[in-house]
JSON list of C-alpha atoms in Angstrom, two decimals:
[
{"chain": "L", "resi": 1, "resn": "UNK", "atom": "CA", "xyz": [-1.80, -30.25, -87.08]},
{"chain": "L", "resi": 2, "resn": "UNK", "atom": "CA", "xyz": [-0.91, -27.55, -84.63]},
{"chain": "L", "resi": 3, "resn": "UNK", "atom": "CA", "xyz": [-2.37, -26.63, -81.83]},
{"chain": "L", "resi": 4, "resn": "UNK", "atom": "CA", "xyz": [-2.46, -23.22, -80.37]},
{"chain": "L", "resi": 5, "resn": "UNK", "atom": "CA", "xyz": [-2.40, -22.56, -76.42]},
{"chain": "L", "resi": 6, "resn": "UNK", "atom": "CA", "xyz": [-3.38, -19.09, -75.47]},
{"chain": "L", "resi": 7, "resn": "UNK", "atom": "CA", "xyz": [-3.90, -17.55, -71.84]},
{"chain": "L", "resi": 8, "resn": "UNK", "atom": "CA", "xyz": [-6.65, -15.24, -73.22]},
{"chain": "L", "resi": 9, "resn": "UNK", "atom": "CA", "xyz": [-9.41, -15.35, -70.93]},
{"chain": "L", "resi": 10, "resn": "UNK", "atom": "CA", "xyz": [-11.85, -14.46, -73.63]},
{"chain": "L", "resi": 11, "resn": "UNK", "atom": "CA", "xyz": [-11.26, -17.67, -75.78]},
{"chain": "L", "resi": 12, "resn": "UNK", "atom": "CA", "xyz": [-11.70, -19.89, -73.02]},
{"chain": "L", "resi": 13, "resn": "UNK", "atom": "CA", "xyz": [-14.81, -23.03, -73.03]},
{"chain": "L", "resi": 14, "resn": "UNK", "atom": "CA", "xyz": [-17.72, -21.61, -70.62]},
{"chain": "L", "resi": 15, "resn": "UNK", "atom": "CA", "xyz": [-17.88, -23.66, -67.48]},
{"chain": "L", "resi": 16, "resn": "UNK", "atom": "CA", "xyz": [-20.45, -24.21, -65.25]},
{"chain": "L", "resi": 17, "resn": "UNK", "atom": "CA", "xyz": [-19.83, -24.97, -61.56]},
{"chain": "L", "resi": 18, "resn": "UNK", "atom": "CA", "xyz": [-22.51, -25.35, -59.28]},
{"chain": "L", "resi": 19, "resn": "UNK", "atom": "CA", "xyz": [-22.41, -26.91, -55.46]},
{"chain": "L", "resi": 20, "resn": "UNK", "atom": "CA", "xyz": [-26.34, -29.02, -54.31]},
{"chain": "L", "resi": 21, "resn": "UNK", "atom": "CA", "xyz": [-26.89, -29.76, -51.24]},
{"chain": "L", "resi": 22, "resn": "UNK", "atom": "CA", "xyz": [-29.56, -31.98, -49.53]},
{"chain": "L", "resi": 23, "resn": "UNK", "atom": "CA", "xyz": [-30.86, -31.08, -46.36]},
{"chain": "L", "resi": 24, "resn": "UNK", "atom": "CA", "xyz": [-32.90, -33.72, -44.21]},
{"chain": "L", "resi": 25, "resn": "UNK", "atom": "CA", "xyz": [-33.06, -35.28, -40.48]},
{"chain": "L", "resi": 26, "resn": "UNK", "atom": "CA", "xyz": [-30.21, -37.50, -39.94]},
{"chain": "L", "resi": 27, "resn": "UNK", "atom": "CA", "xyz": [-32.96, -39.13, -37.48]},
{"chain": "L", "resi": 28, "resn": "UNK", "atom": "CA", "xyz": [-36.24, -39.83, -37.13]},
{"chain": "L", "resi": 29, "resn": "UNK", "atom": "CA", "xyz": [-39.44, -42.07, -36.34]},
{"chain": "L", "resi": 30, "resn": "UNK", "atom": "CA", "xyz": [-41.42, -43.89, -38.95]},
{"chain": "L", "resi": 31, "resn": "UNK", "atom": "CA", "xyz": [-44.41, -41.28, -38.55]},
{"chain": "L", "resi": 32, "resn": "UNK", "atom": "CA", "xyz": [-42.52, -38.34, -37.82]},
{"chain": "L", "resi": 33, "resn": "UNK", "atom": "CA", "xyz": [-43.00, -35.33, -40.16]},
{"chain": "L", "resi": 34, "resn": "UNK", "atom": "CA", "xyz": [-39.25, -34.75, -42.24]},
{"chain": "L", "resi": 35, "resn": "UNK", "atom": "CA", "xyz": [-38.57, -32.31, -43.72]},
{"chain": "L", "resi": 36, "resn": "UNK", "atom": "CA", "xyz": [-36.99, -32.15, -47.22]},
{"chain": "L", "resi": 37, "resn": "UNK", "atom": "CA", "xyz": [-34.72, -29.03, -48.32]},
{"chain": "L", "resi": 38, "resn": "UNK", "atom": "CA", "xyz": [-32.23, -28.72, -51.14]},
{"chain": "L", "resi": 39, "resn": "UNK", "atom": "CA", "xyz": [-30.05, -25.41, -52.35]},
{"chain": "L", "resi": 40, "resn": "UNK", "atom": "CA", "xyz": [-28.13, -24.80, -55.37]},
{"chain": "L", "resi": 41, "resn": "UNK", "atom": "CA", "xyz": [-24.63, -22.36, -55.35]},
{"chain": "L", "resi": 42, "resn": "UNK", "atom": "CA", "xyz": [-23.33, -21.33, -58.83]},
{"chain": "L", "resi": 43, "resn": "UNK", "atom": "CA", "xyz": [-19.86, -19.52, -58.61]},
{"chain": "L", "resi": 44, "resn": "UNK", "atom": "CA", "xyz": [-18.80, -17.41, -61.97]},
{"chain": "L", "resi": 45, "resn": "UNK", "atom": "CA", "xyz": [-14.85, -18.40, -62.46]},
{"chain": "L", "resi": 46, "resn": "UNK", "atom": "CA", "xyz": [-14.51, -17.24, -66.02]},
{"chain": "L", "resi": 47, "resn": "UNK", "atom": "CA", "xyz": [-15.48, -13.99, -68.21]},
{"chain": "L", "resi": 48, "resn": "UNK", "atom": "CA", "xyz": [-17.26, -16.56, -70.74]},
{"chain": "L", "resi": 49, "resn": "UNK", "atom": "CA", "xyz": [-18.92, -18.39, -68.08]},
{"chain": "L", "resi": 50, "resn": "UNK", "atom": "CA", "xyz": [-23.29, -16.74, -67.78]},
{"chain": "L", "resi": 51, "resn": "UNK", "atom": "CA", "xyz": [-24.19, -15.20, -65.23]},
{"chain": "L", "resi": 52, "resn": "UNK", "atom": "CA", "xyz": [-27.16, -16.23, -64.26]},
{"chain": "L", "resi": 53, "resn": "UNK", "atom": "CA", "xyz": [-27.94, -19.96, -65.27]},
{"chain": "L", "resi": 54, "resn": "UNK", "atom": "CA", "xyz": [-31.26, -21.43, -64.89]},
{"chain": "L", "resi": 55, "resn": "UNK", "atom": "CA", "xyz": [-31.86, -24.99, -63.15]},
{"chain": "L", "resi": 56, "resn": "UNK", "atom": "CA", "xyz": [-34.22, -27.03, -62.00]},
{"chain": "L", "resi": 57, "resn": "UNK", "atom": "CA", "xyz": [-34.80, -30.19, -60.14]},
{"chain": "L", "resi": 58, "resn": "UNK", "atom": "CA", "xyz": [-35.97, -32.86, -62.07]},
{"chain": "L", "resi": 59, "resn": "UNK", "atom": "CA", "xyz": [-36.53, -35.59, -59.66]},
{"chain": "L", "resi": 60, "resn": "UNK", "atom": "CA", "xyz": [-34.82, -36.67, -56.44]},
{"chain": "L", "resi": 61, "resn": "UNK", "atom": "CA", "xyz": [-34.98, -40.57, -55.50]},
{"chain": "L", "resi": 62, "resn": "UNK", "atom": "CA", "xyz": [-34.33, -41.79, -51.45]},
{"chain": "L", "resi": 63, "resn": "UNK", "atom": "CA", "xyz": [-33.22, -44.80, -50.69]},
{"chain": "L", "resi": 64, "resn": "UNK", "atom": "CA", "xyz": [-33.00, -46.29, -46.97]},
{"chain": "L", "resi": 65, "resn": "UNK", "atom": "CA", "xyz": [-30.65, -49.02, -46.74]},
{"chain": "L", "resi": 66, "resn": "UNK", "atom": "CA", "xyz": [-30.79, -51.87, -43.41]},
{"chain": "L", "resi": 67, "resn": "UNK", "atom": "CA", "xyz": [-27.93, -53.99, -42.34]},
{"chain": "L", "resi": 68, "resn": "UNK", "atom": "CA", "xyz": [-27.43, -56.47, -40.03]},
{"chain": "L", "resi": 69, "resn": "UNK", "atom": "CA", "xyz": [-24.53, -57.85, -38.02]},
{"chain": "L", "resi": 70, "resn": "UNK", "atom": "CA", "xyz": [-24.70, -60.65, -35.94]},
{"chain": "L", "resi": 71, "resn": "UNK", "atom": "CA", "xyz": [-22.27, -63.06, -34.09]},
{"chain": "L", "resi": 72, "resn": "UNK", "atom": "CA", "xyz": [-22.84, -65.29, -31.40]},
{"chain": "L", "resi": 73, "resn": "UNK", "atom": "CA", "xyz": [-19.57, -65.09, -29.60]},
{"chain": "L", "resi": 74, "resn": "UNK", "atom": "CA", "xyz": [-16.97, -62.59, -28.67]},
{"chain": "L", "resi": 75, "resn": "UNK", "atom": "CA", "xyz": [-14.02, -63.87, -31.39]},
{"chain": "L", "resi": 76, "resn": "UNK", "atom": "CA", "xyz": [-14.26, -62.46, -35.16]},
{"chain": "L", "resi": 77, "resn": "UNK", "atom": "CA", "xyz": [-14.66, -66.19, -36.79]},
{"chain": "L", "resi": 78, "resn": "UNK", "atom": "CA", "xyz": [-18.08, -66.14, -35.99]},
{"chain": "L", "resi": 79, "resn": "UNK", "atom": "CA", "xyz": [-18.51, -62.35, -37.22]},
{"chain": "L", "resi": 80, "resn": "UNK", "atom": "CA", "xyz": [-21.83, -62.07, -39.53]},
{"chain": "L", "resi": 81, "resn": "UNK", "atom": "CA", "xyz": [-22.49, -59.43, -42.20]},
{"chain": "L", "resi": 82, "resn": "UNK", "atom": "CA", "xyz": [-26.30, -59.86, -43.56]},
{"chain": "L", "resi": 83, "resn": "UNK", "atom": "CA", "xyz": [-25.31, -57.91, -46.46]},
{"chain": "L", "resi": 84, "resn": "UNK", "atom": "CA", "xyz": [-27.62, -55.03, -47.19]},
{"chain": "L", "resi": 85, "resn": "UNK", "atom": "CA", "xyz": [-31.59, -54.47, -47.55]},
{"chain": "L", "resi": 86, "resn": "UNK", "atom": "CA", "xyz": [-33.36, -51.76, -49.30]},
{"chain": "L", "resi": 87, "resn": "UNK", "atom": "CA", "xyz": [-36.41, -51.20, -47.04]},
{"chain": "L", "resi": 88, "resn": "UNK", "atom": "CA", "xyz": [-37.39, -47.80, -48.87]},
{"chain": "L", "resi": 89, "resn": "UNK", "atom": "CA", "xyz": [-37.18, -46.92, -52.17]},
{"chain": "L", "resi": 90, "resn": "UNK", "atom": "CA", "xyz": [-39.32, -43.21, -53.21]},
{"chain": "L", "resi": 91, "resn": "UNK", "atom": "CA", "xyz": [-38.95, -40.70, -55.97]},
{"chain": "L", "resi": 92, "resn": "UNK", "atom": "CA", "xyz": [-39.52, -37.92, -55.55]},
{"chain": "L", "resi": 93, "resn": "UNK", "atom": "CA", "xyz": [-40.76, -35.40, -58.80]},
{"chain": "L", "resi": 94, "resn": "UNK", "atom": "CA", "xyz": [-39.38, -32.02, -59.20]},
{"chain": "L", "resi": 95, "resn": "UNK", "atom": "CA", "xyz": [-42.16, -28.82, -59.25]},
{"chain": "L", "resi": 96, "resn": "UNK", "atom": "CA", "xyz": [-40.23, -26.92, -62.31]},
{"chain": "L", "resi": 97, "resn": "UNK", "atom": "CA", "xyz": [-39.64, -24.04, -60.25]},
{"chain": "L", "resi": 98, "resn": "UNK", "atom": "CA", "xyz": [-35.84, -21.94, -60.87]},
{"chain": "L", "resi": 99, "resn": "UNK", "atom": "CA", "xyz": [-33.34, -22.46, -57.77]},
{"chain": "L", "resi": 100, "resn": "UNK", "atom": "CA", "xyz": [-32.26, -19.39, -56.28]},
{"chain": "L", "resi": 101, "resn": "UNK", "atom": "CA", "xyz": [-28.37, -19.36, -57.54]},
{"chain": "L", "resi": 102, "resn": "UNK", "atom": "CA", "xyz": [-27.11, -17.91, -53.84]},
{"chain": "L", "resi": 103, "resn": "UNK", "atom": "CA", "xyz": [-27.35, -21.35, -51.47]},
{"chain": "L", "resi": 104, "resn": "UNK", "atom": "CA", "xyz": [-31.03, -20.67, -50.35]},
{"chain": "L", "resi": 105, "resn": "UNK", "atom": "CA", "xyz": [-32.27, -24.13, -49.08]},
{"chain": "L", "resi": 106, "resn": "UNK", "atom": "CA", "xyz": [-35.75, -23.85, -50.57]},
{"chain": "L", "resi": 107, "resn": "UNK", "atom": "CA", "xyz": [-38.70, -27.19, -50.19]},
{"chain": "L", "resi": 108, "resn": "UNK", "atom": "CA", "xyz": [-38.25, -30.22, -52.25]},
{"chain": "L", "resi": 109, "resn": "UNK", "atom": "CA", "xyz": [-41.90, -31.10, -51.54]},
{"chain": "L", "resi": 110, "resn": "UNK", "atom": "CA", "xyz": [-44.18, -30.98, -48.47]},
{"chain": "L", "resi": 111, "resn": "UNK", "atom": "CA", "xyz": [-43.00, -32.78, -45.23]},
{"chain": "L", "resi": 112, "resn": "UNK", "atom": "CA", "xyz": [-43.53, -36.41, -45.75]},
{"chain": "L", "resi": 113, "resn": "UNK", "atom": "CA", "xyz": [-42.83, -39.36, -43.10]},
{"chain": "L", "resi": 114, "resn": "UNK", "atom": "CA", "xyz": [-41.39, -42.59, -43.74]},
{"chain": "L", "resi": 115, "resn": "UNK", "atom": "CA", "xyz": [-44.26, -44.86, -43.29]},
{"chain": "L", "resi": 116, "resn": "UNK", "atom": "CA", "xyz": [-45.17, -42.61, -46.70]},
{"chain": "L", "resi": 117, "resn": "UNK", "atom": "CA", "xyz": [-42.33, -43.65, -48.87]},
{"chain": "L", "resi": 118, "resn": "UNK", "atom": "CA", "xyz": [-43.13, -47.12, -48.20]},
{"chain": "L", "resi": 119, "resn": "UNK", "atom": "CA", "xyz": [-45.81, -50.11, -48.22]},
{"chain": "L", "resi": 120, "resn": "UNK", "atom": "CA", "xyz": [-43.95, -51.96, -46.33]},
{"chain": "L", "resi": 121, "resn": "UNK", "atom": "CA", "xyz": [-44.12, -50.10, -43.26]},
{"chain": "L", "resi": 122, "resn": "UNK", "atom": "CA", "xyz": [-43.34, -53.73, -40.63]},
{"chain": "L", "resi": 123, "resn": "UNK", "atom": "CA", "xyz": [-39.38, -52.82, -42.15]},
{"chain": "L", "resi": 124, "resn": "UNK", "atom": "CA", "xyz": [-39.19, -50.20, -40.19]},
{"chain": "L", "resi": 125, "resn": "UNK", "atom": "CA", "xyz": [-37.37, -51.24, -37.25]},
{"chain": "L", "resi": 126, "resn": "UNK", "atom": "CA", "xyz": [-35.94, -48.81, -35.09]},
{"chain": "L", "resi": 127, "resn": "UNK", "atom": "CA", "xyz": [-32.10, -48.95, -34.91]},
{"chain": "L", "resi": 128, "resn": "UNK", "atom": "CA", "xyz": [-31.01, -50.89, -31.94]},
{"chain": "L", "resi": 129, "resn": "UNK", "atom": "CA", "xyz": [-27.40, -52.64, -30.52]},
{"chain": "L", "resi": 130, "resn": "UNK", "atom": "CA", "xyz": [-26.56, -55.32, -28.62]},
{"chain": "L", "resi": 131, "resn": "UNK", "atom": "CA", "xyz": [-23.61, -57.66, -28.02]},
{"chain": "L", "resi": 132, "resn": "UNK", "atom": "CA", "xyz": [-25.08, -59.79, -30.98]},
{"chain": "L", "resi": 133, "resn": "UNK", "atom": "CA", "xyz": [-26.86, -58.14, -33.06]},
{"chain": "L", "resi": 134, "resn": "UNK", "atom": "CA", "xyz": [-26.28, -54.93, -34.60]},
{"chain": "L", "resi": 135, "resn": "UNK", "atom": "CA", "xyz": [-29.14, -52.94, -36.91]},
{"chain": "L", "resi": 136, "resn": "UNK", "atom": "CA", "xyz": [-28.10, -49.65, -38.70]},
{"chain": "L", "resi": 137, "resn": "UNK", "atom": "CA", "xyz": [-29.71, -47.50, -41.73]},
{"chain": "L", "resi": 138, "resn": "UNK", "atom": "CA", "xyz": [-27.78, -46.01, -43.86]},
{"chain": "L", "resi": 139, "resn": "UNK", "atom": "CA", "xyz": [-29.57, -43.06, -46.15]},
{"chain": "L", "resi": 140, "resn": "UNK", "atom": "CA", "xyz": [-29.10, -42.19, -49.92]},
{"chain": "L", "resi": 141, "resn": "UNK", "atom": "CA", "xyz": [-30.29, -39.23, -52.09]},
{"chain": "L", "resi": 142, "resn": "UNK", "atom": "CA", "xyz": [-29.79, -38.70, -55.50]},
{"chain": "L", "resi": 143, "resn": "UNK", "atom": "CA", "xyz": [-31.05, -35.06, -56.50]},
{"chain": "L", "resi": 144, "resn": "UNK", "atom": "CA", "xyz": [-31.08, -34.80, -60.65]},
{"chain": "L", "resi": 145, "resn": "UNK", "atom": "CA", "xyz": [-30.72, -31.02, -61.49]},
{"chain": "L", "resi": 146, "resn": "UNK", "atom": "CA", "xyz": [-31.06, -29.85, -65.12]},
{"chain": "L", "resi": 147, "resn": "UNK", "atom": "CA", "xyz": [-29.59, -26.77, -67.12]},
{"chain": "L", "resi": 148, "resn": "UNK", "atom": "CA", "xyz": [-32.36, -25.31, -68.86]},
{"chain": "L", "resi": 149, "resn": "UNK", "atom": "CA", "xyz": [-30.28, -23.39, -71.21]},
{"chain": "L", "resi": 150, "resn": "UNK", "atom": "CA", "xyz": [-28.53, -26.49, -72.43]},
{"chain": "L", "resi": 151, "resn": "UNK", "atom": "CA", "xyz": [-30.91, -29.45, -70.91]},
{"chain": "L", "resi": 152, "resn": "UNK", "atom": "CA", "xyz": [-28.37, -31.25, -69.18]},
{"chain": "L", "resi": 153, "resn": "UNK", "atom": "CA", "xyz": [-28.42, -33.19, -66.33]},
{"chain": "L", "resi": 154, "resn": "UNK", "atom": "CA", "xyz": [-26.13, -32.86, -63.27]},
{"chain": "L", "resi": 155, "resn": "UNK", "atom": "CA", "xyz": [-26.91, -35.60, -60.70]},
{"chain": "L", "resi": 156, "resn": "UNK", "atom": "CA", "xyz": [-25.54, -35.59, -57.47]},
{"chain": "L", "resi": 157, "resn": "UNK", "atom": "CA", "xyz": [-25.40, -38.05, -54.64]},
{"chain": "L", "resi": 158, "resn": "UNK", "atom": "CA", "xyz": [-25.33, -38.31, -51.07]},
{"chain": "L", "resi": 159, "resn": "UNK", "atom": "CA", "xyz": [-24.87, -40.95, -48.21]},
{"chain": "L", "resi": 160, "resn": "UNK", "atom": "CA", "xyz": [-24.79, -40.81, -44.72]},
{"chain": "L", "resi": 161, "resn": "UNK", "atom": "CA", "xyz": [-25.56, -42.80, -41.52]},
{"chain": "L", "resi": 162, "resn": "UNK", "atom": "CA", "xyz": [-29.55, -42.48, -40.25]},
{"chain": "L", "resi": 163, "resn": "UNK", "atom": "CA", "xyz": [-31.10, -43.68, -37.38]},
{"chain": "L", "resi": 164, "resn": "UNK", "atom": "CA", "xyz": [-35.06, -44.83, -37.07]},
{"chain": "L", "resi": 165, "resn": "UNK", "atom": "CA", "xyz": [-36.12, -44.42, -33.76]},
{"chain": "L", "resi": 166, "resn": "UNK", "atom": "CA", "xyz": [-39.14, -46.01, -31.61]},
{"chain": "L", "resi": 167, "resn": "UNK", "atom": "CA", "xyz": [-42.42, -44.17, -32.36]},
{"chain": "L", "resi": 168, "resn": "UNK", "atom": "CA", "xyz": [-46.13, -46.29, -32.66]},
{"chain": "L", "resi": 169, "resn": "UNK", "atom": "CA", "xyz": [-47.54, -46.98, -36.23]},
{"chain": "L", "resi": 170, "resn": "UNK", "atom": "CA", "xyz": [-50.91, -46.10, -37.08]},
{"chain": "L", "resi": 171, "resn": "UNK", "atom": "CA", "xyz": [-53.27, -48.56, -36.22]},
{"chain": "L", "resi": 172, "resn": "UNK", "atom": "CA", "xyz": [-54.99, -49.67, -40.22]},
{"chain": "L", "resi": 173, "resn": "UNK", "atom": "CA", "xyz": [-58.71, -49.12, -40.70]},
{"chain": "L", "resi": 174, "resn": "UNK", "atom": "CA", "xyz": [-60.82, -52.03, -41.95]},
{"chain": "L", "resi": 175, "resn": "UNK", "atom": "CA", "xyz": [-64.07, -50.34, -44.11]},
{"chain": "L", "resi": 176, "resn": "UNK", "atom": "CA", "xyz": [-65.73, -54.00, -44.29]},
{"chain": "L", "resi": 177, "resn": "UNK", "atom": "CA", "xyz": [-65.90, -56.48, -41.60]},
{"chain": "L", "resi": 178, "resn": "UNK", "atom": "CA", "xyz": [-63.91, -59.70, -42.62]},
{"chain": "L", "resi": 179, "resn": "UNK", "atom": "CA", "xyz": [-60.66, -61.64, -41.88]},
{"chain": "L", "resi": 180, "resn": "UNK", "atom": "CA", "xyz": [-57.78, -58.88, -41.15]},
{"chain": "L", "resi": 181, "resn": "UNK", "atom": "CA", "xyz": [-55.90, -57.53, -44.13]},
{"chain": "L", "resi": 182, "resn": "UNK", "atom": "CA", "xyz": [-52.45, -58.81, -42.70]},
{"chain": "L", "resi": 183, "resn": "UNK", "atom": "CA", "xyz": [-54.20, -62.49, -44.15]},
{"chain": "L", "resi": 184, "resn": "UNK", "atom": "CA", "xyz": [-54.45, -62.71, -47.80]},
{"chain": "L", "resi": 185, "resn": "UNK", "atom": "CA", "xyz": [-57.59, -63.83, -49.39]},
{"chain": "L", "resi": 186, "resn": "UNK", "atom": "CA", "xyz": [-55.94, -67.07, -50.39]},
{"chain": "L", "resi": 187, "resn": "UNK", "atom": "CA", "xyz": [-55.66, -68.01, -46.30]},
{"chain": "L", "resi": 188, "resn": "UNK", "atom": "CA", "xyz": [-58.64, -66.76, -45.62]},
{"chain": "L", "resi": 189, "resn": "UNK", "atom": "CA", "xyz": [-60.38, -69.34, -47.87]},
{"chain": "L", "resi": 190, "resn": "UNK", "atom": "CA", "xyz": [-58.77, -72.14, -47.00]},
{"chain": "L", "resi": 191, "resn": "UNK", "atom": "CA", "xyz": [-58.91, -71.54, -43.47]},
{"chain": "L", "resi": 192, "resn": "UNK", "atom": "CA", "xyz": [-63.28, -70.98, -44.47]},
{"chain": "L", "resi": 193, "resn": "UNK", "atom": "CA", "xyz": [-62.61, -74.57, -46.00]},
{"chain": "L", "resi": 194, "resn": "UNK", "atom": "CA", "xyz": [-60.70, -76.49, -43.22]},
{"chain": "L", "resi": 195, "resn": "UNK", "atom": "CA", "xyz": [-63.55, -75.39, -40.86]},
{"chain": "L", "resi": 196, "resn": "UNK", "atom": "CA", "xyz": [-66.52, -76.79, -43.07]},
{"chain": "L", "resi": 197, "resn": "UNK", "atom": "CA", "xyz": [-64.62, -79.73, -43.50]},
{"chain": "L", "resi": 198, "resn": "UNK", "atom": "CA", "xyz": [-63.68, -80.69, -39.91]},
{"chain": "L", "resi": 199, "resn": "UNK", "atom": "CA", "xyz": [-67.34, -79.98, -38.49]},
{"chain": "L", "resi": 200, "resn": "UNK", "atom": "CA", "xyz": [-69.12, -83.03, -37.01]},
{"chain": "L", "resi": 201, "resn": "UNK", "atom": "CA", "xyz": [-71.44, -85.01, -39.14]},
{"chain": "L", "resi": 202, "resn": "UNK", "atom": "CA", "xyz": [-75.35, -84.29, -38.65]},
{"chain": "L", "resi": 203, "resn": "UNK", "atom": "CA", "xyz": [-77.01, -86.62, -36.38]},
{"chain": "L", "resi": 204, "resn": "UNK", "atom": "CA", "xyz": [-79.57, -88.82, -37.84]},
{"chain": "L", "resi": 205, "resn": "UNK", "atom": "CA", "xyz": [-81.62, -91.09, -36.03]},
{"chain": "L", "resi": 206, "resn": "UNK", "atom": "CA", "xyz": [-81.11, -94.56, -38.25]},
{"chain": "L", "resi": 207, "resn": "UNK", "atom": "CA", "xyz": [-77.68, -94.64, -37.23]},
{"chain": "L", "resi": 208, "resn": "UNK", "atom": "CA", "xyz": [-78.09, -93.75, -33.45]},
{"chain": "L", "resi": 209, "resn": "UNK", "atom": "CA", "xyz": [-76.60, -97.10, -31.14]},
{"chain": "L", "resi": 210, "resn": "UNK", "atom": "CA", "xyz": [-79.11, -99.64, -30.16]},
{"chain": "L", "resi": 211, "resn": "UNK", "atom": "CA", "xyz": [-81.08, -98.26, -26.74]},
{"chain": "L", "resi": 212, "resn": "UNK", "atom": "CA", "xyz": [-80.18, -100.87, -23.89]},
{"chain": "L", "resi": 213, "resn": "UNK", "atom": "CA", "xyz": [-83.74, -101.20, -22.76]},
{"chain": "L", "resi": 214, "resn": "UNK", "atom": "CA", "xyz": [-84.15, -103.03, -26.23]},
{"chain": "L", "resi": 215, "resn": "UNK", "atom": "CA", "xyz": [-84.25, -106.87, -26.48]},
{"chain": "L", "resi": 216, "resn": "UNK", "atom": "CA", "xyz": [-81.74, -106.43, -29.49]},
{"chain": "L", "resi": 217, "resn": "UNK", "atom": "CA", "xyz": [-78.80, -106.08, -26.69]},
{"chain": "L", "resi": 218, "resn": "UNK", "atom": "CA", "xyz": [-79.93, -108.66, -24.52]},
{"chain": "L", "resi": 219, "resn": "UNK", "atom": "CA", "xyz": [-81.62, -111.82, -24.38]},
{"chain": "L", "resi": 220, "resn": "UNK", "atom": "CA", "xyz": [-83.51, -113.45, -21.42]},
{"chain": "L", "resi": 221, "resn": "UNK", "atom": "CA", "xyz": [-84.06, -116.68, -22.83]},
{"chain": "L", "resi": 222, "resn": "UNK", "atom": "CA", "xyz": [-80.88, -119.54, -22.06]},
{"chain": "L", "resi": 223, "resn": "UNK", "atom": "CA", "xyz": [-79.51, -119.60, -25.67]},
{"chain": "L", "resi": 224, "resn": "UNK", "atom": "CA", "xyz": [-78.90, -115.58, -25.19]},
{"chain": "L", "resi": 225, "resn": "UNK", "atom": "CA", "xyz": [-75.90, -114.18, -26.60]},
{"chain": "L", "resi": 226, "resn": "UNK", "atom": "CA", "xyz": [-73.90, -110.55, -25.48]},
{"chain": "L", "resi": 227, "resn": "UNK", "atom": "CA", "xyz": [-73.95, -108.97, -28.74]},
{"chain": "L", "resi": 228, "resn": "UNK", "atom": "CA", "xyz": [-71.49, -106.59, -28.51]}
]
């Protein structure tokens, strides 16, 4: 078999190169309003190569990543690593609408906060430093982009440092008085049941103590007995 190498432009495979980018807050509170951009560059290198592709966004997933450091004294043999902790995990679905092919950051969706992307909105600490203990966040996107003409997928993926900072949580609203929804129904019982069980007995009059005024305590006669 021979093979046959040529420098015609004409005969060569079409490529497609394209450059995503993310844009986002590298810093922000837990209720605070981010954001969420992304932009798509295609650059032509060959005659075979279209001109004007088509792509979308499929999906694009965030993830928020915690770790820890600790140590209790100033030598590294007592150096901790907690390891990591995903404290957000949120997809986010594309709207099926073309990216402009020039670098134009256009909305991924509408603003959202981080207290949105999770249940679990206690895990968001603010970042913080100390001589012991060190928190810090760590942020990564994953934006899928698809070729319509051809359906496939490019994904590309970002990480980068992020800070939470201080801001107050929404206080929750209870529609129905009760125990607080921080308890789960399970404690709440029991807790119901401990109560009933630990309340004082009813008072009944048969088994009151004697009254001392009663000759059944004591005797006047010479025989009498202290019944105690």
């Amino acid at each position: 078999m021979s093979h046959v190498f040529t420098s015609d432009p004409s005969l060569k495979t079409p490529e497609i190169n394209i450059a995503v980018s993310f844009k986002m807050p590298r810093s922000a509170g837990a209720t605070q309003l981010l954001p969420l951009e992304v932009s798509c560059k295609y650059t032509k290198t060959g005659a075979n190569d279209p001109d004007t592709p088509s792509f979308v966004v499929d999906d694009c997933h965030i993830y928020v990543k915690a770790y820890v450091e600790a140590r209790a004294m100033g030598s590294l043999r007592d150096h901790l690593k907690d390891g990591k902790q995903t404290i957000i995990s949120h997809n986010i679905p594309g709207k099926n609408s073309l990216l402009p092919l020039d670098g134009t950051f256009v909305p991924l969706t509408a603003p959202l906060t981080l207290a949105d992307m999770t249940r679990h909105v206690h895990n968001l600490v603010p970042s913080f430093k100390t001589f012991t203990i060190f928190l810090y966040y760590k942020m990564v996107v994953k934006v899928n982009v698809r070729h319509i003409e051809t359906g496939h997928r490019f994904q590309f993926e970002s990480k980068y440092p992020f800070e939470i900072l201080s801001s107050e949580l929404p206080t929750p609203a209870y529609t129905e008085p009760g125990p607080s929804a921080l308890y789960p129904p399970q404690l709440a019982a029991a807790d119901q049941a401990s109560s009933s069980l630990t309340a004082p007995p009813e008072f009944r009059d048969e088994l009151a103590p004697p009254s001392y005024n009663s000759g059944d305590v004591w005797r006047s006669e010479p025989d009498a007995k202290r019944v105690c």
